[in-house]
GROMACS .gro file of C-alpha atoms in nm:
model
  250
    1UNK     CA    1   0.608   3.591  -1.789
    2UNK     CA    2   0.499   3.846  -1.526
    3UNK     CA    3   0.196   4.073  -1.563
    4UNK     CA    4   0.419   4.380  -1.529
    5UNK     CA    5   0.604   4.268  -1.844
    6UNK     CA    6   0.272   4.234  -2.026
    7UNK     CA    7   0.127   4.566  -1.913
    8UNK     CA    8   0.032   4.674  -2.264
    9UNK     CA    9  -0.143   4.342  -2.325
   10UNK     CA   10  -0.344   4.328  -2.003
   11UNK     CA   11  -0.639   4.505  -2.164
   12UNK     CA   12  -0.657   4.227  -2.420
   13UNK     CA   13  -0.641   3.945  -2.165
   14UNK     CA   14  -0.967   3.793  -2.044
   15UNK     CA   15  -1.067   3.780  -1.681
   16UNK     CA   16  -1.033   3.404  -1.696
   17UNK     CA   17  -0.672   3.428  -1.818
   18UNK     CA   18  -0.583   3.671  -1.540
   19UNK     CA   19  -0.757   3.465  -1.273
   20UNK     CA   20  -0.573   3.154  -1.392
   21UNK     CA   21  -0.240   3.335  -1.355
   22UNK     CA   22  -0.339   3.464  -1.011
   23UNK     CA   23  -0.447   3.122  -0.888
   24UNK     CA   24  -0.116   2.983  -1.007
   25UNK     CA   25   0.093   3.219  -0.800
   26UNK     CA   26   0.112   3.542  -1.002
   27UNK     CA   27   0.005   3.795  -0.739
   28UNK     CA   28   0.047   4.086  -0.980
   29UNK     CA   29  -0.232   3.938  -1.186
   30UNK     CA   30  -0.468   4.031  -0.902
   31UNK     CA   31  -0.388   4.399  -0.952
   32UNK     CA   32  -0.484   4.362  -1.316
   33UNK     CA   33  -0.811   4.189  -1.220
   34UNK     CA   34  -0.901   4.471  -0.980
   35UNK     CA   35  -0.819   4.736  -1.240
   36UNK     CA   36  -1.003   4.557  -1.521
   37UNK     CA   37  -1.324   4.518  -1.317
   38UNK     CA   38  -1.336   4.841  -1.118
   39UNK     CA   39  -1.620   4.960  -1.342
   40UNK     CA   40  -1.839   4.670  -1.228
   41UNK     CA   41  -1.767   4.744  -0.862
   42UNK     CA   42  -1.861   5.106  -0.924
   43UNK     CA   43  -2.185   5.011  -1.104
   44UNK     CA   44  -2.300   4.786  -0.818
   45UNK     CA   45  -2.211   5.055  -0.568
   46UNK     CA   46  -2.424   5.302  -0.765
   47UNK     CA   47  -2.718   5.061  -0.755
   48UNK     CA   48  -2.712   5.054  -0.375
   49UNK     CA   49  -2.714   5.433  -0.365
   50UNK     CA   50  -2.994   5.452  -0.621
   51UNK     CA   51  -3.194   5.226  -0.389
   52UNK     CA   52  -3.159   5.486  -0.115
   53UNK     CA   53  -2.873   5.323   0.075
   54UNK     CA   54  -2.672   5.632   0.162
   55UNK     CA   55  -2.604   5.567   0.531
   56UNK     CA   56  -2.261   5.418   0.458
   57UNK     CA   57  -1.946   5.576   0.322
   58UNK     CA   58  -1.913   5.514  -0.049
   59UNK     CA   59  -1.540   5.448  -0.027
   60UNK     CA   60  -1.600   5.182   0.239
   61UNK     CA   61  -1.871   5.022   0.027
   62UNK     CA   62  -1.643   5.011  -0.277
   63UNK     CA   63  -1.369   4.856  -0.064
   64UNK     CA   64  -1.610   4.579   0.036
   65UNK     CA   65  -1.683   4.528  -0.332
   66UNK     CA   66  -1.315   4.481  -0.410
   67UNK     CA   67  -1.287   4.228  -0.127
   68UNK     CA   68  -1.577   4.040  -0.289
   69UNK     CA   69  -1.394   4.054  -0.623
   70UNK     CA   70  -1.082   3.905  -0.463
   71UNK     CA   71  -1.294   3.632  -0.304
   72UNK     CA   72  -1.433   3.547  -0.647
   73UNK     CA   73  -1.081   3.528  -0.792
   74UNK     CA   74  -0.982   3.290  -0.511
   75UNK     CA   75  -1.287   3.066  -0.547
   76UNK     CA   76  -1.341   3.056  -0.924
   77UNK     CA   77  -1.339   2.688  -1.022
   78UNK     CA   78  -1.192   2.614  -1.364
   79UNK     CA   79  -1.282   2.245  -1.325
   80UNK     CA   80  -1.655   2.314  -1.309
   81UNK     CA   81  -1.804   2.210  -1.645
   82UNK     CA   82  -2.098   2.450  -1.598
   83UNK     CA   83  -1.895   2.744  -1.473
   84UNK     CA   84  -2.017   3.091  -1.562
   85UNK     CA   85  -1.789   3.358  -1.699
   86UNK     CA   86  -1.577   3.501  -1.420
   87UNK     CA   87  -1.746   3.841  -1.414
   88UNK     CA   88  -2.092   3.687  -1.372
   89UNK     CA   89  -1.957   3.475  -1.088
   90UNK     CA   90  -1.780   3.777  -0.937
   91UNK     CA   91  -2.092   3.995  -0.935
   92UNK     CA   92  -2.251   3.753  -0.687
   93UNK     CA   93  -1.958   3.788  -0.445
   94UNK     CA   94  -1.928   4.165  -0.490
   95UNK     CA   95  -2.297   4.216  -0.419
   96UNK     CA   96  -2.293   3.976  -0.124
   97UNK     CA   97  -2.001   4.154   0.039
   98UNK     CA   98  -2.159   4.498  -0.006
   99UNK     CA   99  -2.500   4.382   0.112
  100UNK     CA  100  -2.361   4.207   0.421
  101UNK     CA  101  -2.164   4.519   0.509
  102UNK     CA  102  -2.477   4.735   0.496
  103UNK     CA  103  -2.678   4.483   0.699
  104UNK     CA  104  -2.403   4.464   0.961
  105UNK     CA  105  -2.390   4.842   0.987
  106UNK     CA  106  -2.766   4.864   1.023
  107UNK     CA  107  -2.772   4.587   1.284
  108UNK     CA  108  -2.518   4.771   1.497
  109UNK     CA  109  -2.737   5.079   1.506
  110UNK     CA  110  -3.004   5.107   1.774
  111UNK     CA  111  -3.306   5.201   1.566
  112UNK     CA  112  -3.633   5.293   1.733
  113UNK     CA  113  -3.948   5.139   1.594
  114UNK     CA  114  -4.080   5.491   1.570
  115UNK     CA  115  -3.783   5.624   1.374
  116UNK     CA  116  -3.911   5.791   1.055
  117UNK     CA  117  -3.809   5.605   0.739
  118UNK     CA  118  -3.886   5.634   0.371
  119UNK     CA  119  -3.867   5.926   0.133
  120UNK     CA  120  -4.153   6.114   0.297
  121UNK     CA  121  -3.984   6.099   0.639
  122UNK     CA  122  -4.321   6.007   0.791
  123UNK     CA  123  -4.342   5.630   0.756
  124UNK     CA  124  -4.217   5.457   1.071
  125UNK     CA  125  -4.026   5.129   1.092
  126UNK     CA  126  -4.307   4.972   1.291
  127UNK     CA  127  -4.538   5.028   0.992
  128UNK     CA  128  -4.319   4.796   0.785
  129UNK     CA  129  -4.304   4.532   1.058
  130UNK     CA  130  -4.681   4.532   1.105
  131UNK     CA  131  -4.721   4.490   0.731
  132UNK     CA  132  -4.522   4.165   0.714
  133UNK     CA  133  -4.736   3.864   0.627
  134UNK     CA  134  -4.658   3.571   0.858
  135UNK     CA  135  -4.957   3.366   0.742
  136UNK     CA  136  -4.951   3.007   0.620
  137UNK     CA  137  -5.028   3.130   0.270
  138UNK     CA  138  -4.712   3.339   0.272
  139UNK     CA  139  -4.503   3.034   0.369
  140UNK     CA  140  -4.678   2.834   0.100
  141UNK     CA  141  -4.588   3.100  -0.157
  142UNK     CA  142  -4.224   3.084  -0.052
  143UNK     CA  143  -4.217   2.708  -0.108
  144UNK     CA  144  -4.380   2.752  -0.450
  145UNK     CA  145  -4.134   3.022  -0.551
  146UNK     CA  146  -3.837   2.809  -0.443
  147UNK     CA  147  -3.965   2.517  -0.649
  148UNK     CA  148  -4.029   2.742  -0.949
  149UNK     CA  149  -3.676   2.879  -0.929
  150UNK     CA  150  -3.532   2.527  -0.926
  151UNK     CA  151  -3.739   2.434  -1.231
  152UNK     CA  152  -3.627   2.746  -1.417
  153UNK     CA  153  -3.264   2.672  -1.333
  154UNK     CA  154  -3.294   2.323  -1.479
  155UNK     CA  155  -3.470   2.442  -1.794
  156UNK     CA  156  -3.213   2.715  -1.854
  157UNK     CA  157  -2.930   2.464  -1.813
  158UNK     CA  158  -3.088   2.232  -2.069
  159UNK     CA  159  -3.225   2.473  -2.330
  160UNK     CA  160  -3.017   2.793  -2.328
  161UNK     CA  161  -2.653   2.877  -2.390
  162UNK     CA  162  -2.416   2.987  -2.114
  163UNK     CA  163  -2.422   3.348  -2.232
  164UNK     CA  164  -2.803   3.351  -2.249
  165UNK     CA  165  -2.826   3.217  -1.893
  166UNK     CA  166  -2.583   3.477  -1.768
  167UNK     CA  167  -2.778   3.757  -1.935
  168UNK     CA  168  -3.106   3.644  -1.779
  169UNK     CA  169  -2.953   3.605  -1.435
  170UNK     CA  170  -2.791   3.947  -1.444
  171UNK     CA  171  -3.102   4.117  -1.584
  172UNK     CA  172  -3.333   3.964  -1.322
  173UNK     CA  173  -3.093   3.972  -1.027
  174UNK     CA  174  -3.095   3.593  -0.997
  175UNK     CA  175  -2.802   3.573  -0.755
  176UNK     CA  176  -2.784   3.927  -0.624
  177UNK     CA  177  -3.136   4.078  -0.625
  178UNK     CA  178  -2.978   4.370  -0.811
  179UNK     CA  179  -3.129   4.379  -1.159
  180UNK     CA  180  -2.907   4.516  -1.434
  181UNK     CA  181  -3.027   4.698  -1.744
  182UNK     CA  182  -2.959   4.556  -2.089
  183UNK     CA  183  -2.713   4.839  -2.149
  184UNK     CA  184  -2.522   4.760  -1.829
  185UNK     CA  185  -2.503   4.393  -1.925
  186UNK     CA  186  -2.386   4.499  -2.270
  187UNK     CA  187  -2.098   4.686  -2.107
  188UNK     CA  188  -1.995   4.365  -1.928
  189UNK     CA  189  -2.000   4.156  -2.245
  190UNK     CA  190  -1.870   4.446  -2.456
  191UNK     CA  191  -2.164   4.439  -2.696
  192UNK     CA  192  -2.459   4.673  -2.752
  193UNK     CA  193  -2.771   4.674  -2.538
  194UNK     CA  194  -2.965   4.581  -2.852
  195UNK     CA  195  -2.756   4.266  -2.894
  196UNK     CA  196  -2.828   4.173  -2.532
  197UNK     CA  197  -3.200   4.225  -2.597
  198UNK     CA  198  -3.180   3.989  -2.895
  199UNK     CA  199  -3.010   3.719  -2.687
  200UNK     CA  200  -3.265   3.766  -2.408
  201UNK     CA  201  -3.551   3.726  -2.657
  202UNK     CA  202  -3.390   3.415  -2.804
  203UNK     CA  203  -3.353   3.257  -2.460
  204UNK     CA  204  -3.718   3.329  -2.378
  205UNK     CA  205  -3.823   3.162  -2.702
  206UNK     CA  206  -3.622   2.850  -2.618
  207UNK     CA  207  -3.769   2.827  -2.268
  208UNK     CA  208  -4.122   2.892  -2.393
  209UNK     CA  209  -4.090   2.615  -2.655
  210UNK     CA  210  -3.945   2.361  -2.412
  211UNK     CA  211  -4.176   2.086  -2.275
  212UNK     CA  212  -4.166   2.256  -1.936
  213UNK     CA  213  -4.248   2.593  -2.090
  214UNK     CA  214  -4.553   2.465  -2.276
  215UNK     CA  215  -4.692   2.296  -1.964
  216UNK     CA  216  -4.622   2.599  -1.746
  217UNK     CA  217  -4.782   2.836  -1.998
  218UNK     CA  218  -5.108   2.643  -1.971
  219UNK     CA  219  -5.090   2.648  -1.590
  220UNK     CA  220  -5.031   3.023  -1.588
  221UNK     CA  221  -5.323   3.082  -1.827
  222UNK     CA  222  -5.561   2.876  -1.609
  223UNK     CA  223  -5.441   3.049  -1.291
  224UNK     CA  224  -5.491   3.394  -1.443
  225UNK     CA  225  -5.847   3.307  -1.538
  226UNK     CA  226  -5.914   3.179  -1.186
  227UNK     CA  227  -5.776   3.495  -1.024
  228UNK     CA  228  -5.973   3.719  -1.255
  229UNK     CA  229  -6.291   3.522  -1.188
  230UNK     CA  230  -6.254   3.547  -0.810
  231UNK     CA  231  -6.109   3.899  -0.828
  232UNK     CA  232  -5.803   3.805  -0.626
  233UNK     CA  233  -5.596   4.123  -0.573
  234UNK     CA  234  -5.222   4.159  -0.621
  235UNK     CA  235  -5.193   3.928  -0.921
  236UNK     CA  236  -4.909   4.130  -1.067
  237UNK     CA  237  -4.805   4.361  -0.783
  238UNK     CA  238  -4.701   4.081  -0.547
  239UNK     CA  239  -4.492   3.889  -0.799
  240UNK     CA  240  -4.141   3.810  -0.681
  241UNK     CA  241  -3.846   3.748  -0.911
  242UNK     CA  242  -3.950   3.402  -1.031
  243UNK     CA  243  -4.302   3.513  -1.124
  244UNK     CA  244  -4.182   3.833  -1.295
  245UNK     CA  245  -3.941   3.625  -1.497
  246UNK     CA  246  -4.206   3.368  -1.581
  247UNK     CA  247  -4.446   3.645  -1.685
  248UNK     CA  248  -4.193   3.769  -1.940
  249UNK     CA  249  -4.122   3.417  -2.067
  250UNK     CA  250  -4.489   3.335  -2.113
   0.00000   0.00000   0.00000
């Protein structure tokens, strides 16, 4: 039965049902997928503009988001035992498409190192470049963060539910670097922001009580004492995603 014949029922169909129809030759199902998820595309577009990215046309950016959504519909793997819900998977592709579009636009522009940037209009691009840390310690931190992320991924797979993992990844920008509020995640799952908070708290408790969590909590406690003793600056300010997440867990 075609999607056009089920128009009144489309709102009650899940993304997964629509994607399955689309992947099995029902091209009209794609129109339903785009319509059903246009709010998510709009939300991600808003996040780029809230971050000060206003050098691109909004309509063009939204179009890139829809292309990312179509890519997700094409690539979604029903055979993957650990597959996320479609919308969580799609957010990664929507963000990636939008982000790559902005980067490509910026790359094509000839920007002077002395071009004013930032909200004050006084900070120059060269100031940012000179502030980049190319030291060995910075490389060492990157390796540590990558390892920590891998450990967290494994622990979440073993100790949390699929929905809990998806909530954490959306809230902390795991795959997109665009963190979503609990209310925004609630809109995706069609529950209240309070319910999302409860699930987030439950997942933290599970991770904290896991063998990995108990060992890591001790390591974090010892490291904090060491940094306080030697007055090492930037303990909190320089935390990347993995450390911010770990801070909340512990």
